[in-house]
Coordinates of C-alpha atoms in Angstrom, one line a residue:
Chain A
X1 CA -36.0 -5.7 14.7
X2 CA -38.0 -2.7 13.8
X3 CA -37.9 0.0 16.9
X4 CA -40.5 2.8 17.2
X5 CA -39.9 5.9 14.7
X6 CA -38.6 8.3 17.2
X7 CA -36.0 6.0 18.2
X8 CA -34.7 5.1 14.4
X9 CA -35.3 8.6 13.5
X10 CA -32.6 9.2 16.3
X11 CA -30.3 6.1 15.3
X12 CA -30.3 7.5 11.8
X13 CA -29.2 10.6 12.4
X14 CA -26.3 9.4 14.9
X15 CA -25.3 6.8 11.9
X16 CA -24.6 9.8 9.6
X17 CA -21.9 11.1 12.2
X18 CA -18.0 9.7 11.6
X19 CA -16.9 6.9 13.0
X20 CA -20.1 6.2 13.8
X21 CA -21.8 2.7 12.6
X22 CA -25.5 1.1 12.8
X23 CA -24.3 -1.2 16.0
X24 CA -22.6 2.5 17.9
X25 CA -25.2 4.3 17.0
X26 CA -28.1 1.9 18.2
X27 CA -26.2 2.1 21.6
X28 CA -26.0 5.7 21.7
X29 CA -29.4 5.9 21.3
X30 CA -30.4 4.0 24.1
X31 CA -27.7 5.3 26.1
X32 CA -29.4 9.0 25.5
X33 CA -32.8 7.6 26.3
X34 CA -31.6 6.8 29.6
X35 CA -30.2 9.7 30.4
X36 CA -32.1 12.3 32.8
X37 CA -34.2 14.5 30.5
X38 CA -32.5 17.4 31.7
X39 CA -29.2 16.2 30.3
X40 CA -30.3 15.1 26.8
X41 CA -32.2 18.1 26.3
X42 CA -28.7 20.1 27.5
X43 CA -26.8 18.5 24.4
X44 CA -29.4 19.0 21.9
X45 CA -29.7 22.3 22.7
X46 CA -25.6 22.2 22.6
X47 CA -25.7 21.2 18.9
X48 CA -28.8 23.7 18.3
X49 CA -26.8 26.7 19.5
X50 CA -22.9 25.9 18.3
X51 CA -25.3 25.2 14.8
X52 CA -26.7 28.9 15.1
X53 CA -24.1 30.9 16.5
X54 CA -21.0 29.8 14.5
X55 CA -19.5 30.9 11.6
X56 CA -16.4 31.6 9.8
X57 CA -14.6 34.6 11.0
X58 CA -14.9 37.2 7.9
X59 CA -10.8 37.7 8.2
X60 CA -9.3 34.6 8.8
X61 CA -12.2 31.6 8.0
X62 CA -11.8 30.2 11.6
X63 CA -14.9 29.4 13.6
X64 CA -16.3 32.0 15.3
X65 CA -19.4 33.1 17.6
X66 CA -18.0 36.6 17.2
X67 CA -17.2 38.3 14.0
X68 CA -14.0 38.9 13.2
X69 CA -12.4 35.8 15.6
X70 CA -10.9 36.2 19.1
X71 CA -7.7 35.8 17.7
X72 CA -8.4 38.5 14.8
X73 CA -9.5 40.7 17.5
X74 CA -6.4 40.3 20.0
X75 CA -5.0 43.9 19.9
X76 CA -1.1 42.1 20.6
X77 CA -1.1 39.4 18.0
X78 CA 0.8 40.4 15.3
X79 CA -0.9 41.4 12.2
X80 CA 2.5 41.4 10.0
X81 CA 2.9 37.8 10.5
X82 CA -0.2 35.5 8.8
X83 CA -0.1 31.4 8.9
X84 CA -1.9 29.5 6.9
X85 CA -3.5 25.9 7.7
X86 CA -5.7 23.7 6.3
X87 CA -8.5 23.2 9.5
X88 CA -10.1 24.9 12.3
X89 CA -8.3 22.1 14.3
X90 CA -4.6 22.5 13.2
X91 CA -5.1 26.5 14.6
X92 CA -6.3 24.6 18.0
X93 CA -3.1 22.7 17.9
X94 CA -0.6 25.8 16.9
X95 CA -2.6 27.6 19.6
X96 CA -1.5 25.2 22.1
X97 CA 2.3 25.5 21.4
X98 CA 1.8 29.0 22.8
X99 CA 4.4 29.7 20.6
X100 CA 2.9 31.4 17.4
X101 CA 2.0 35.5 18.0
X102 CA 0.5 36.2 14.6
X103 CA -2.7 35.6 13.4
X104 CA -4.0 32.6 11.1
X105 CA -5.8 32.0 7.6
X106 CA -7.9 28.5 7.4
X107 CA -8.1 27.4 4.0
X108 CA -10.6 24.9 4.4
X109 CA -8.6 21.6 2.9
X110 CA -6.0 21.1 0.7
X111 CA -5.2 20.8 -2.9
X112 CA -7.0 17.4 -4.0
X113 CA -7.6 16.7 -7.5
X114 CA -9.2 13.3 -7.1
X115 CA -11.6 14.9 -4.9
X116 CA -12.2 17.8 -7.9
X117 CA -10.7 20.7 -4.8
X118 CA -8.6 22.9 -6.8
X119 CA -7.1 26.4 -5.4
X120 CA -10.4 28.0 -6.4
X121 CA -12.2 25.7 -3.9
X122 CA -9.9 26.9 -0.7
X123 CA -10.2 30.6 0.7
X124 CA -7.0 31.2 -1.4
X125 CA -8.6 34.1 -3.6
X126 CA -9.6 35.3 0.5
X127 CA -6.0 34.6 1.2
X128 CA -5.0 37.0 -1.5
X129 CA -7.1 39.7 -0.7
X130 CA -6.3 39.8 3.1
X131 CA -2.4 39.8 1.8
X132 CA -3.7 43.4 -0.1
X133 CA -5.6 45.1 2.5
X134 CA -3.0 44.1 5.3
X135 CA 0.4 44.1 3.7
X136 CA 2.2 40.9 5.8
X137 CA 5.7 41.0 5.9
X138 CA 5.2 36.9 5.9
X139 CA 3.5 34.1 5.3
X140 CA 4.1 31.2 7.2
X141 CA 2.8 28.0 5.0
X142 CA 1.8 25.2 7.8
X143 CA 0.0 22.8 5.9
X144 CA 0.1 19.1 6.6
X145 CA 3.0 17.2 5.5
X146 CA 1.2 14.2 3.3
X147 CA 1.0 14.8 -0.5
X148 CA -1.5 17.5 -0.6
X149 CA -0.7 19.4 1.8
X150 CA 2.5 19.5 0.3
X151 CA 1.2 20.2 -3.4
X152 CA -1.2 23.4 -2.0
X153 CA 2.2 25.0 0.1
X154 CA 4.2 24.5 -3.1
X155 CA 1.2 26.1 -5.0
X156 CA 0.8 29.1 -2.7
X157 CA 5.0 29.6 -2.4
X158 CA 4.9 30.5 -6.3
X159 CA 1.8 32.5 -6.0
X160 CA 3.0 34.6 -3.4
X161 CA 6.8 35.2 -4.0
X162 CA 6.5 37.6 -6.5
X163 CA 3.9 39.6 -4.0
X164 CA 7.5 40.4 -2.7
X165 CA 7.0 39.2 0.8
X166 CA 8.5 36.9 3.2
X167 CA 7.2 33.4 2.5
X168 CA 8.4 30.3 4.8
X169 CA 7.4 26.9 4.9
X170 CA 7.3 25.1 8.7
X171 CA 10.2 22.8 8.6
X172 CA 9.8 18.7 7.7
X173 CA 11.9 16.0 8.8
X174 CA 12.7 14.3 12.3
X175 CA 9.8 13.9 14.7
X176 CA 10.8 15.0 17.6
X177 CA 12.5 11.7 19.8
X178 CA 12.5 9.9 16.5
X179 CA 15.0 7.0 16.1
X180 CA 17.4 7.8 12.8
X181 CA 16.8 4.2 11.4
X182 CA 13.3 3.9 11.5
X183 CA 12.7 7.2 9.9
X184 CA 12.6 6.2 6.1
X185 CA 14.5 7.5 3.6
X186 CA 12.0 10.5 2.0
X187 CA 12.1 12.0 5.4
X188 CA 14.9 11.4 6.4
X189 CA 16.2 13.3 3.0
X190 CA 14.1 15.7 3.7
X191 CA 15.8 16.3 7.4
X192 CA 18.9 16.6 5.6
X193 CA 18.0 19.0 3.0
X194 CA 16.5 21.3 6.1
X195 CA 19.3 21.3 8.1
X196 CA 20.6 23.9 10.6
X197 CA 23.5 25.2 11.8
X198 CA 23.6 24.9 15.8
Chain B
X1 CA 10.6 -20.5 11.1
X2 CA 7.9 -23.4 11.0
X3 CA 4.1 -23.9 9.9
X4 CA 2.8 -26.5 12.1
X5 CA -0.7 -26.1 11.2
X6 CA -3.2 -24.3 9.4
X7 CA -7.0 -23.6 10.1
X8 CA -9.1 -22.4 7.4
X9 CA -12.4 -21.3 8.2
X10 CA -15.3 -19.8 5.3
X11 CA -12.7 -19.2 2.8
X12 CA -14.1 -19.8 -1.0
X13 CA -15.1 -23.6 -1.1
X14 CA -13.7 -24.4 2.3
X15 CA -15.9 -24.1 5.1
X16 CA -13.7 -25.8 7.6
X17 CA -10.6 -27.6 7.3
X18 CA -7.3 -28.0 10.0
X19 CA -4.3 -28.5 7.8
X20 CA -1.1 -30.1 9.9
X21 CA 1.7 -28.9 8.2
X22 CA 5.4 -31.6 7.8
X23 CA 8.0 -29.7 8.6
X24 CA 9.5 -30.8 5.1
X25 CA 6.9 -31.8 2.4
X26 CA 3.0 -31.1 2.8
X27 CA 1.0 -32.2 -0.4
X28 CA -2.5 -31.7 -1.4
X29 CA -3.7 -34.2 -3.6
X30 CA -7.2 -33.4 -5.3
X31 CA -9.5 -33.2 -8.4
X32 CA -9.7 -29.9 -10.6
X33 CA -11.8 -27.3 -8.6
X34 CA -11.9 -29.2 -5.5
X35 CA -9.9 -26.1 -3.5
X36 CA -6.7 -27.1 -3.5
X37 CA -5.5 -23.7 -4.7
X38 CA -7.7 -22.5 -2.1
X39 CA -5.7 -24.1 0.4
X40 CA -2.3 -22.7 -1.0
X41 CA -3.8 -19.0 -1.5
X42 CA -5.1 -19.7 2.4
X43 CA -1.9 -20.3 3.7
X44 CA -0.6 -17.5 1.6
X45 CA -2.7 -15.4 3.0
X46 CA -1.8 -16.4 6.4
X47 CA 1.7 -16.0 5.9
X48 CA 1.5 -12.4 4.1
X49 CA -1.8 -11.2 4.5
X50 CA -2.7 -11.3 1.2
X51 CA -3.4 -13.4 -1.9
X52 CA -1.2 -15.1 -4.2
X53 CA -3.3 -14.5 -6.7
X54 CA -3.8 -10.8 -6.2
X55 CA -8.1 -11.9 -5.9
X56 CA -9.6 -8.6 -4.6
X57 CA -10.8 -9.6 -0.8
X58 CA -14.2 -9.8 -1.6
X59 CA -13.8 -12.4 -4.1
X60 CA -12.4 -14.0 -0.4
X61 CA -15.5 -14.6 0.9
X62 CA -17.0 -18.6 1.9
X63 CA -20.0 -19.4 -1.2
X64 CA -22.5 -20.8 1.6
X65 CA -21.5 -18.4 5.0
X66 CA -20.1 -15.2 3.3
X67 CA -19.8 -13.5 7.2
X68 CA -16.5 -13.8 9.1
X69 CA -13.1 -15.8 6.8
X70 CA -10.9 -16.8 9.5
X71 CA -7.2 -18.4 8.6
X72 CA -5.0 -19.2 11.3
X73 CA -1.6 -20.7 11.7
X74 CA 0.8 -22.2 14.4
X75 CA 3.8 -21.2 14.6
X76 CA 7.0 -22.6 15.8
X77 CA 10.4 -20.6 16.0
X78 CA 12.9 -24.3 15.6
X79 CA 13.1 -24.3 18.8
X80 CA 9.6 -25.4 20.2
X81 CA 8.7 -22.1 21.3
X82 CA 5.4 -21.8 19.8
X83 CA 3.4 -18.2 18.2
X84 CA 0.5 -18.1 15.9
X85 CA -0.6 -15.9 13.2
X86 CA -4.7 -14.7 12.8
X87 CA -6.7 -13.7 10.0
X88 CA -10.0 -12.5 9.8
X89 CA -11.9 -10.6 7.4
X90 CA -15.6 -9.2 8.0
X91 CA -18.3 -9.1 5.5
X92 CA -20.3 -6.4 7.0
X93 CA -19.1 -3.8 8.0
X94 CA -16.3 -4.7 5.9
X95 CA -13.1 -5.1 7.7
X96 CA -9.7 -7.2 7.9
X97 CA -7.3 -7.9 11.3
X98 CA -3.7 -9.7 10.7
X99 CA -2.1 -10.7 13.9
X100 CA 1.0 -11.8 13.8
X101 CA 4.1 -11.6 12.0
X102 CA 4.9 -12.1 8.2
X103 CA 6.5 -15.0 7.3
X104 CA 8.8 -15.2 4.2
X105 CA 7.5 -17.1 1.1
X106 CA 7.8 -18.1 -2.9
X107 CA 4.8 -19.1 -5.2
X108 CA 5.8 -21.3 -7.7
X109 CA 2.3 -21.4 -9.7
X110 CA 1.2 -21.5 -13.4
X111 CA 1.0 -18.1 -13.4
X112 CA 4.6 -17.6 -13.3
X113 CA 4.5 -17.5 -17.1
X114 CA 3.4 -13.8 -17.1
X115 CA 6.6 -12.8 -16.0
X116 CA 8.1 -13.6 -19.3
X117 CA 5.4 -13.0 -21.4
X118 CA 3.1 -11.1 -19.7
X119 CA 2.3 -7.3 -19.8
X120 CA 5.7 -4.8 -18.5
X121 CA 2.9 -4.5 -15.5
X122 CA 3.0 -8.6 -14.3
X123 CA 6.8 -7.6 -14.0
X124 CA 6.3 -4.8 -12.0
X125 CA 4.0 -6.7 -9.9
X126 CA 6.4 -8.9 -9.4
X127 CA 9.7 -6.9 -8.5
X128 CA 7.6 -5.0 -5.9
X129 CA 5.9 -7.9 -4.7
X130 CA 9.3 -9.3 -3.5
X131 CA 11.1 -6.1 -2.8
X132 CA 8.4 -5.3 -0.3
X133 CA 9.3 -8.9 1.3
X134 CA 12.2 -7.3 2.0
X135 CA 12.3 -4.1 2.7
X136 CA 9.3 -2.0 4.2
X137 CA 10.0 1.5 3.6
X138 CA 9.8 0.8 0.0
X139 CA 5.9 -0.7 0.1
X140 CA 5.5 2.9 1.8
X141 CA 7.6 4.9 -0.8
X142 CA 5.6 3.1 -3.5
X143 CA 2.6 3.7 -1.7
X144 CA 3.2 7.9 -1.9
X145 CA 4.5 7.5 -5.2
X146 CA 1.4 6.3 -6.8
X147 CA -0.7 8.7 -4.6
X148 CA 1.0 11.3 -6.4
X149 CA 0.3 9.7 -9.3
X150 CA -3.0 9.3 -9.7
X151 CA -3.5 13.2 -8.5
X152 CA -1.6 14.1 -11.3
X153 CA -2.6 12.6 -13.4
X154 CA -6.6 13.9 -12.2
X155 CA -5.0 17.4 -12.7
X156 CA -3.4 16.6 -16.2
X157 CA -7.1 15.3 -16.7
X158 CA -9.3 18.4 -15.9
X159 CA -8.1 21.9 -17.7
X160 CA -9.4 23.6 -14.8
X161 CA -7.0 22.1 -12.2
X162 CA -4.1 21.8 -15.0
X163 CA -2.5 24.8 -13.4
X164 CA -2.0 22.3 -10.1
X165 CA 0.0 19.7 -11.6
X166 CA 3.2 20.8 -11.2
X167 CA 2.7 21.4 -7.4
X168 CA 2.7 17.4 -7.3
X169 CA 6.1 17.2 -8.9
X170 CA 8.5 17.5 -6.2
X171 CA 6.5 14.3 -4.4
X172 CA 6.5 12.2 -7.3
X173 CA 9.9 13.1 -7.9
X174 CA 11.6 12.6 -4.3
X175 CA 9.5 8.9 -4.5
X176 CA 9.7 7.7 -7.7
X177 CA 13.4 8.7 -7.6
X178 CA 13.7 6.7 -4.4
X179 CA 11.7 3.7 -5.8
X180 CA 14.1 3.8 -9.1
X181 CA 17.4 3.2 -7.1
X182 CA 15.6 0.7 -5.2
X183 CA 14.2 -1.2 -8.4
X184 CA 17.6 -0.7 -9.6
X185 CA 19.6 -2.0 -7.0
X186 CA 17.3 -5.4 -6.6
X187 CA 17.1 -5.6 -10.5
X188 CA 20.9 -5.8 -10.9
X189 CA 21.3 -8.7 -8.0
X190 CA 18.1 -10.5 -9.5
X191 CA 19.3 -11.3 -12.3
X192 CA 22.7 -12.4 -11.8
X193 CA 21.4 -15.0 -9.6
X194 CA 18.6 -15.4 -12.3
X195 CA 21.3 -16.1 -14.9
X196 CA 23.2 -18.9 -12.3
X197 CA 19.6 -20.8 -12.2
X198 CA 19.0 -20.3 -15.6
X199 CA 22.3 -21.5 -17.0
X200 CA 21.3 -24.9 -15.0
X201 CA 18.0 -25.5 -16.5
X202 CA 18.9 -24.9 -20.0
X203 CA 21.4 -25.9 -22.0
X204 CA 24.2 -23.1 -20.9
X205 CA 22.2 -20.4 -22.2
X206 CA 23.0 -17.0 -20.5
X207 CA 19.8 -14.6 -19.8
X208 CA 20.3 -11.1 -19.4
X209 CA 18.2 -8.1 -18.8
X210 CA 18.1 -4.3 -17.3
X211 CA 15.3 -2.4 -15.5
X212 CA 14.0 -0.2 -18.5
X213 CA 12.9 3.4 -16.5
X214 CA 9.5 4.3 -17.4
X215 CA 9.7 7.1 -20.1
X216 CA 12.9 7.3 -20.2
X217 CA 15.9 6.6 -22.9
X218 CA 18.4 5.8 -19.7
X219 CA 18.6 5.2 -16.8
X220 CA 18.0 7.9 -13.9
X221 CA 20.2 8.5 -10.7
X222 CA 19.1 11.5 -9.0
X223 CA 15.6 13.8 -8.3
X224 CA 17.2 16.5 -10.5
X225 CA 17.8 14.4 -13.7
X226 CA 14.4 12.9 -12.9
X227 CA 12.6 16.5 -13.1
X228 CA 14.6 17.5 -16.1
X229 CA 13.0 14.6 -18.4
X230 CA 9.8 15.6 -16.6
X231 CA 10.0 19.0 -18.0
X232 CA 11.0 17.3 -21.4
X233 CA 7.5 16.0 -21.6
X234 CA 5.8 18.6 -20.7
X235 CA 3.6 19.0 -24.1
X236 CA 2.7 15.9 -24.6
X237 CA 1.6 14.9 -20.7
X238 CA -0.6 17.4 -21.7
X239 CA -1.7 16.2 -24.6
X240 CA -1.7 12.5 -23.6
X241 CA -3.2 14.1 -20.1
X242 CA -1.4 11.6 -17.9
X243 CA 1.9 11.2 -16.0
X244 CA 4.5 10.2 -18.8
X245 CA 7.4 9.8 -17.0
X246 CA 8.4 7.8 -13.9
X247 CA 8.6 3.9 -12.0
X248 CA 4.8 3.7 -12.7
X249 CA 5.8 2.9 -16.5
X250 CA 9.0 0.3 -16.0
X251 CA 9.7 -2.7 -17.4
X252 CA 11.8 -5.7 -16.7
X253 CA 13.3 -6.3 -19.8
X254 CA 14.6 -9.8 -20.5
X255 CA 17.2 -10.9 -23.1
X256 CA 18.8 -14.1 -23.7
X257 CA 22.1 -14.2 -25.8
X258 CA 21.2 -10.9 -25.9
X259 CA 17.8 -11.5 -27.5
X260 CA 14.8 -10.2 -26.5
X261 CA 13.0 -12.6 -24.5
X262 CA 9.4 -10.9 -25.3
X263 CA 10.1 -10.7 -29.4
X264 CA 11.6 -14.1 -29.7
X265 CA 11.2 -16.5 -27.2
X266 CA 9.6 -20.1 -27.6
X267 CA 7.3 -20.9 -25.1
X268 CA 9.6 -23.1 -23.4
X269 CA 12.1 -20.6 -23.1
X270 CA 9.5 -18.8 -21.5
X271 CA 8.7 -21.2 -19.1
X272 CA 12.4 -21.4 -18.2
X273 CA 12.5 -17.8 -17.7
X274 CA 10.0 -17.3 -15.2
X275 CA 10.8 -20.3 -13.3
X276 CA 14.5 -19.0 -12.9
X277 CA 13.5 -15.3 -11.7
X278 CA 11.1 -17.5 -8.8
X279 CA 14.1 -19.9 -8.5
X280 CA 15.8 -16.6 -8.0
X281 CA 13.8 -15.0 -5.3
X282 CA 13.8 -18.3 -4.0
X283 CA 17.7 -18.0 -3.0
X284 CA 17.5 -13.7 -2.6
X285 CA 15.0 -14.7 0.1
X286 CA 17.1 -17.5 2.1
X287 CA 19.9 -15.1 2.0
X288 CA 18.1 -12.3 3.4
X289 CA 16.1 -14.1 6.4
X290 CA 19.3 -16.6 7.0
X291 CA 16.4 -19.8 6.3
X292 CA 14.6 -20.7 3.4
X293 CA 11.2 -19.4 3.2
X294 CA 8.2 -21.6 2.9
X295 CA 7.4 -23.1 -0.7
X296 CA 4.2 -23.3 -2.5
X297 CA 4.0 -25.2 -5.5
X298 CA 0.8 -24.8 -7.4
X299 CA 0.4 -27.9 -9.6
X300 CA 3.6 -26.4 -11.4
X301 CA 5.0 -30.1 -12.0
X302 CA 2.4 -31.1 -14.5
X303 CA 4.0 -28.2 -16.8
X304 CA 7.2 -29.1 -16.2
X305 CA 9.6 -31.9 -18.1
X306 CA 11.9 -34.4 -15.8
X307 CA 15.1 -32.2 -16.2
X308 CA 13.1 -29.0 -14.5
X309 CA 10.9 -31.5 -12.6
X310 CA 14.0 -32.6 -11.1
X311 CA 15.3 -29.0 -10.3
X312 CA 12.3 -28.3 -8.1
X313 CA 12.1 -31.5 -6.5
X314 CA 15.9 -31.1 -5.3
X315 CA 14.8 -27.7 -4.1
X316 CA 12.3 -28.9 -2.0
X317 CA 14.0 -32.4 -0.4
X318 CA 16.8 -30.1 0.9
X319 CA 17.1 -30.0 5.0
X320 CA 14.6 -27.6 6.7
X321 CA 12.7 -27.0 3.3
X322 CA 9.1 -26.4 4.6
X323 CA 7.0 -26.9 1.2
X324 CA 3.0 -27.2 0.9
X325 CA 2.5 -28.8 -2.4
X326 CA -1.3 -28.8 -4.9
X327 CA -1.3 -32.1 -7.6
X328 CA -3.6 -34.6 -8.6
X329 CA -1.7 -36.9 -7.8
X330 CA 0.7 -37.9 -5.2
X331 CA 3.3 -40.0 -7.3
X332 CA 5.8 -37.6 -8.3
X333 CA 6.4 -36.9 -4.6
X334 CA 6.2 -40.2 -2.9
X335 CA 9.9 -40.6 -2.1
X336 CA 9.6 -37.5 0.0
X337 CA 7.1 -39.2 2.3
X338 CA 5.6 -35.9 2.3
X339 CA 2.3 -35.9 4.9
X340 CA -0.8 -36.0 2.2
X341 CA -4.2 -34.8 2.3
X342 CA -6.9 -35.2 0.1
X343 CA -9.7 -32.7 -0.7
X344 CA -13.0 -33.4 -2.1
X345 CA -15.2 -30.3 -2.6
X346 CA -13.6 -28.1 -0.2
X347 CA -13.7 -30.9 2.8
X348 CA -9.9 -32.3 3.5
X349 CA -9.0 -35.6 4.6
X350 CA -5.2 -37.2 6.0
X351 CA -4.1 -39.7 4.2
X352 CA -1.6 -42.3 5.4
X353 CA -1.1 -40.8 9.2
X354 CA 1.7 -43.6 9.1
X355 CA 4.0 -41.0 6.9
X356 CA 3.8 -38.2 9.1

């Protein structure tokens, strides 16, 4: 069934998005051409503005409508203290422990070389120069803990040791009310080797 | 555990068929390239969510109707309580669903024959084939360790990203380390049981063997002896530009007398050979799950002569032996009063309801 242009223009466009397929995106469609004008014209013009007005903070490579960040600007977060992740979206989940008081770095991915995403690819060289002009006492490595992420924190440790700062690694192991037995054995290795004293 | 029935729907030749499963002997009786393999690989696939005979999912797909493959099976626990297994996989978008648990089995196919003189790789198959039968964490181990790999070996690949590769080390180390001692440890009990069936089927003869480590002149016990031959190679994984050390590069290496089953073996020792490591897994298997699992026999018979013939046929009259058998004929199995079909281009037909 062939539907007028305006309407597979639109189911086009929404099949691009992730997680998104020809059937979802057909009912979107329809579903927005239901909706009061008012309210479709309110998210398009949503998308047009978050398009327009954000950016990567020039200090950290978050998004930002401001530049440098919110977080960048904060006069009490801690300037001597730097993590790095891979995403936007793992500083949205630090930011909700309400734990972390330094400031961030977002590397924009990991190490992949199947993908062809080497360290030159990430803001690492960024990384390097913010580690110059600032002078951290550490670096707090909080990259994912699959393969690459992994690969890129072990990458960055040897990088920045001999800058002669503090460089730590978030710790690995148990989640948190994780059963011993069905943890399997890298992990659980892992846990061991990271053990504290209480 | 017990099949009760089968129901295959657009998978290969077989557009529909409803196989009821004997709790003993269930033969398919057909032609060459009627499906009777099909059937097996069906059933196979029901019980373990994959193919026998590795066939990429795609190849999966009915020749008239390639949309929706649906297999699914009846369960029943011994006890009457009944459960069922479910199958699908989608054309378009592409896209697979198993429900239902995995059921314990042995292939006893043609095949076999590539695990004595196949490639070092139809052995690998074949250990982590059965390991993972056994024990999940090591499907996932594996899993990581050829993630890590096939990045490495990308990095090894390109000169600008060969300053990266080490930064994959301590992954393929802490997995491939882990998947050694498992290799090891299932290697060592493999073949002792191997060497009981072995003994029977031949003359007395003894067969032997070790897991030879990938790259390596011995074998490895720990992460740190694994990253020291690592940094041996160093040089030539460069040169070579891939991942020289590690499981990715065992073998199962086979003697018997303490001759090398790949330099000299006849072709009948061979034959031996791979039905004793199945016969093998056949009785690792029952120990592990406490019942036998489920046997599929692949027109293997026909290879066989009446000593072996009889070895298998022994196997399969025992007490709660459920066994789905592919011939072209029913003769060598009619003492069993097994419950027969027949299949004629993908369509199936009971035979004899009187013997079920």
């Amino acid at each position: 069934m062939l539907y007028p242009t305006p309407i597979q223009d639109l189911v086009n466009e929404l099949a691009k998005l992730p997680g998104v397929g020809p059937k979802t995106a057909q009912r979107l469609a329809f579903f927005l051409l239901n909706m009061p004008k008012g309210e479709a014209e309110l998210l398009s013009s949503a998308i047009v503005a978050a398009r327009n007005r954000i950016r990567y903070c020039s200090v950290c490579f978050n998004f930002t409508d401001q530049d440098p960040c919110a977080i960048c600007r904060h006069p009490s977060r801690d300037a001597k203290i730097i993590m790095v992740v891979e995403q936007p979206k793992d500083v949205v989940a630090m930011e909700k422990t309400r734990e972390f008081k330094g400031r961030y770095h977002v590397l924009h991915g990991a190490i992949s070389p199947m993908e062809g995403i080497g360290p030159e690819d990430l803001k690492v060289k960024e990384l390097l120069g913010r580690i110059e002009r600032e002078s951290p006492v550490e670096i707090v490595l909080a990259t994912s803990s699959n393969l690459e992420g992994e690969a890129t924190a072990l990458y960055l440790g040897r990088l920045l040791k001999p800058m002669g700062l503090t460089v730590t690694r978030i710790a690995r192991g148990l989640p948190m009310g994780g059963d011993l037995d069905y943890t399997d054995e890298v992990t659980l290795s892992k846990a061991l080797e990271g053990r504290q004293e209480i | 555990m017990l099949l009760r029935s089968v129901d295959i729907r657009q998978f290969r030749n077989i557009a529909q068929a409803h196989l009821d499963c004997s709790s003993q002997l269930t033969l398919v009786v057909g032609k060459n390239a009627q499906g009777k393999t099909n059937a097996l690989d069906a059933i196979h696939i029901a019980l373990q969510g994959k193919s026998f005979r590795n066939s990429p999912e795609l190849e999966w797909f009915s020749f008239v109707d390639p949309d929706v493959i649906a297999i699914t099976a009846s369960l029943d626990n011994g006890q009457g309580r009944l459960s069922s297994i479910e199958h699908r996989v989608m054309a378009n978008p592409h896209k697979r669903i198993h429900r239902g648990p995995k059921i314990p089995v042995v292939v006893f196919s043609p095949q076999d024959l590539a695990l004595s003189k196949g490639s070092p790789s139809d052995r690998r198959r074949f250990l982590d084939q059965t390991i993972s039968l056994m024990n999940a964490r090591y499907d996932r181990a594996l899993k990581q360790f050829q993630h890590a790999v096939l990045q490495r070996n990308r990095a090894l690949k390109e000169p600008r990203l060969s300053h990266i590769v080490d930064s994959f080390n301590p992954a393929l180390v802490s997995y491939g380390t882990y998947v050694w001692q498992t290799r090891q440890e299932f290697v060592l009990t493999l073949l002792s049981q191997a060497n009981v069936s072995y003994r029977r089927i031949s003359n007395g003869e003894s067969l032997g063997g070790h897991l030879q480590y990938g790259g390596c002149q011995s074998p490895i016990a720990s992460e740190a002896e694994y990253l020291t031959v690592l940094e041996q190679r160093r040089t030539d994984e460069r040169l070579r530009m891939m991942t020289l050390v590690g499981p990715h590069r065992d073998d199962l290496a086979l003697d018997i007398g303490g001759r090398s089953v790949s330099l000299y073996a006849s072709q009948g020792q061979h034959r031996l050979v791979s039905l004793s490591l199945k016969l093998a897994t056949f009785h690792l298997l029952q120990e592990e799950f406490g019942e036998p699992p489920v046997i599929l026999l692949d027109d293997v018979l026909s290879e066989l002569d009446s000593d072996r013939r009889g070895e298998l046929l022994r196997m399969i009259s025992q007490k709660d032996q459920q066994t789905i058998v592919t011939d072209t004929e029913a003769r060598n199995y009619e003492y069993l009063s097994p419950m027969i079909y027949h299949v004629d281009n993908g369509s199936f037909t009971k035979w004899g309801q009187d013997h079920a």
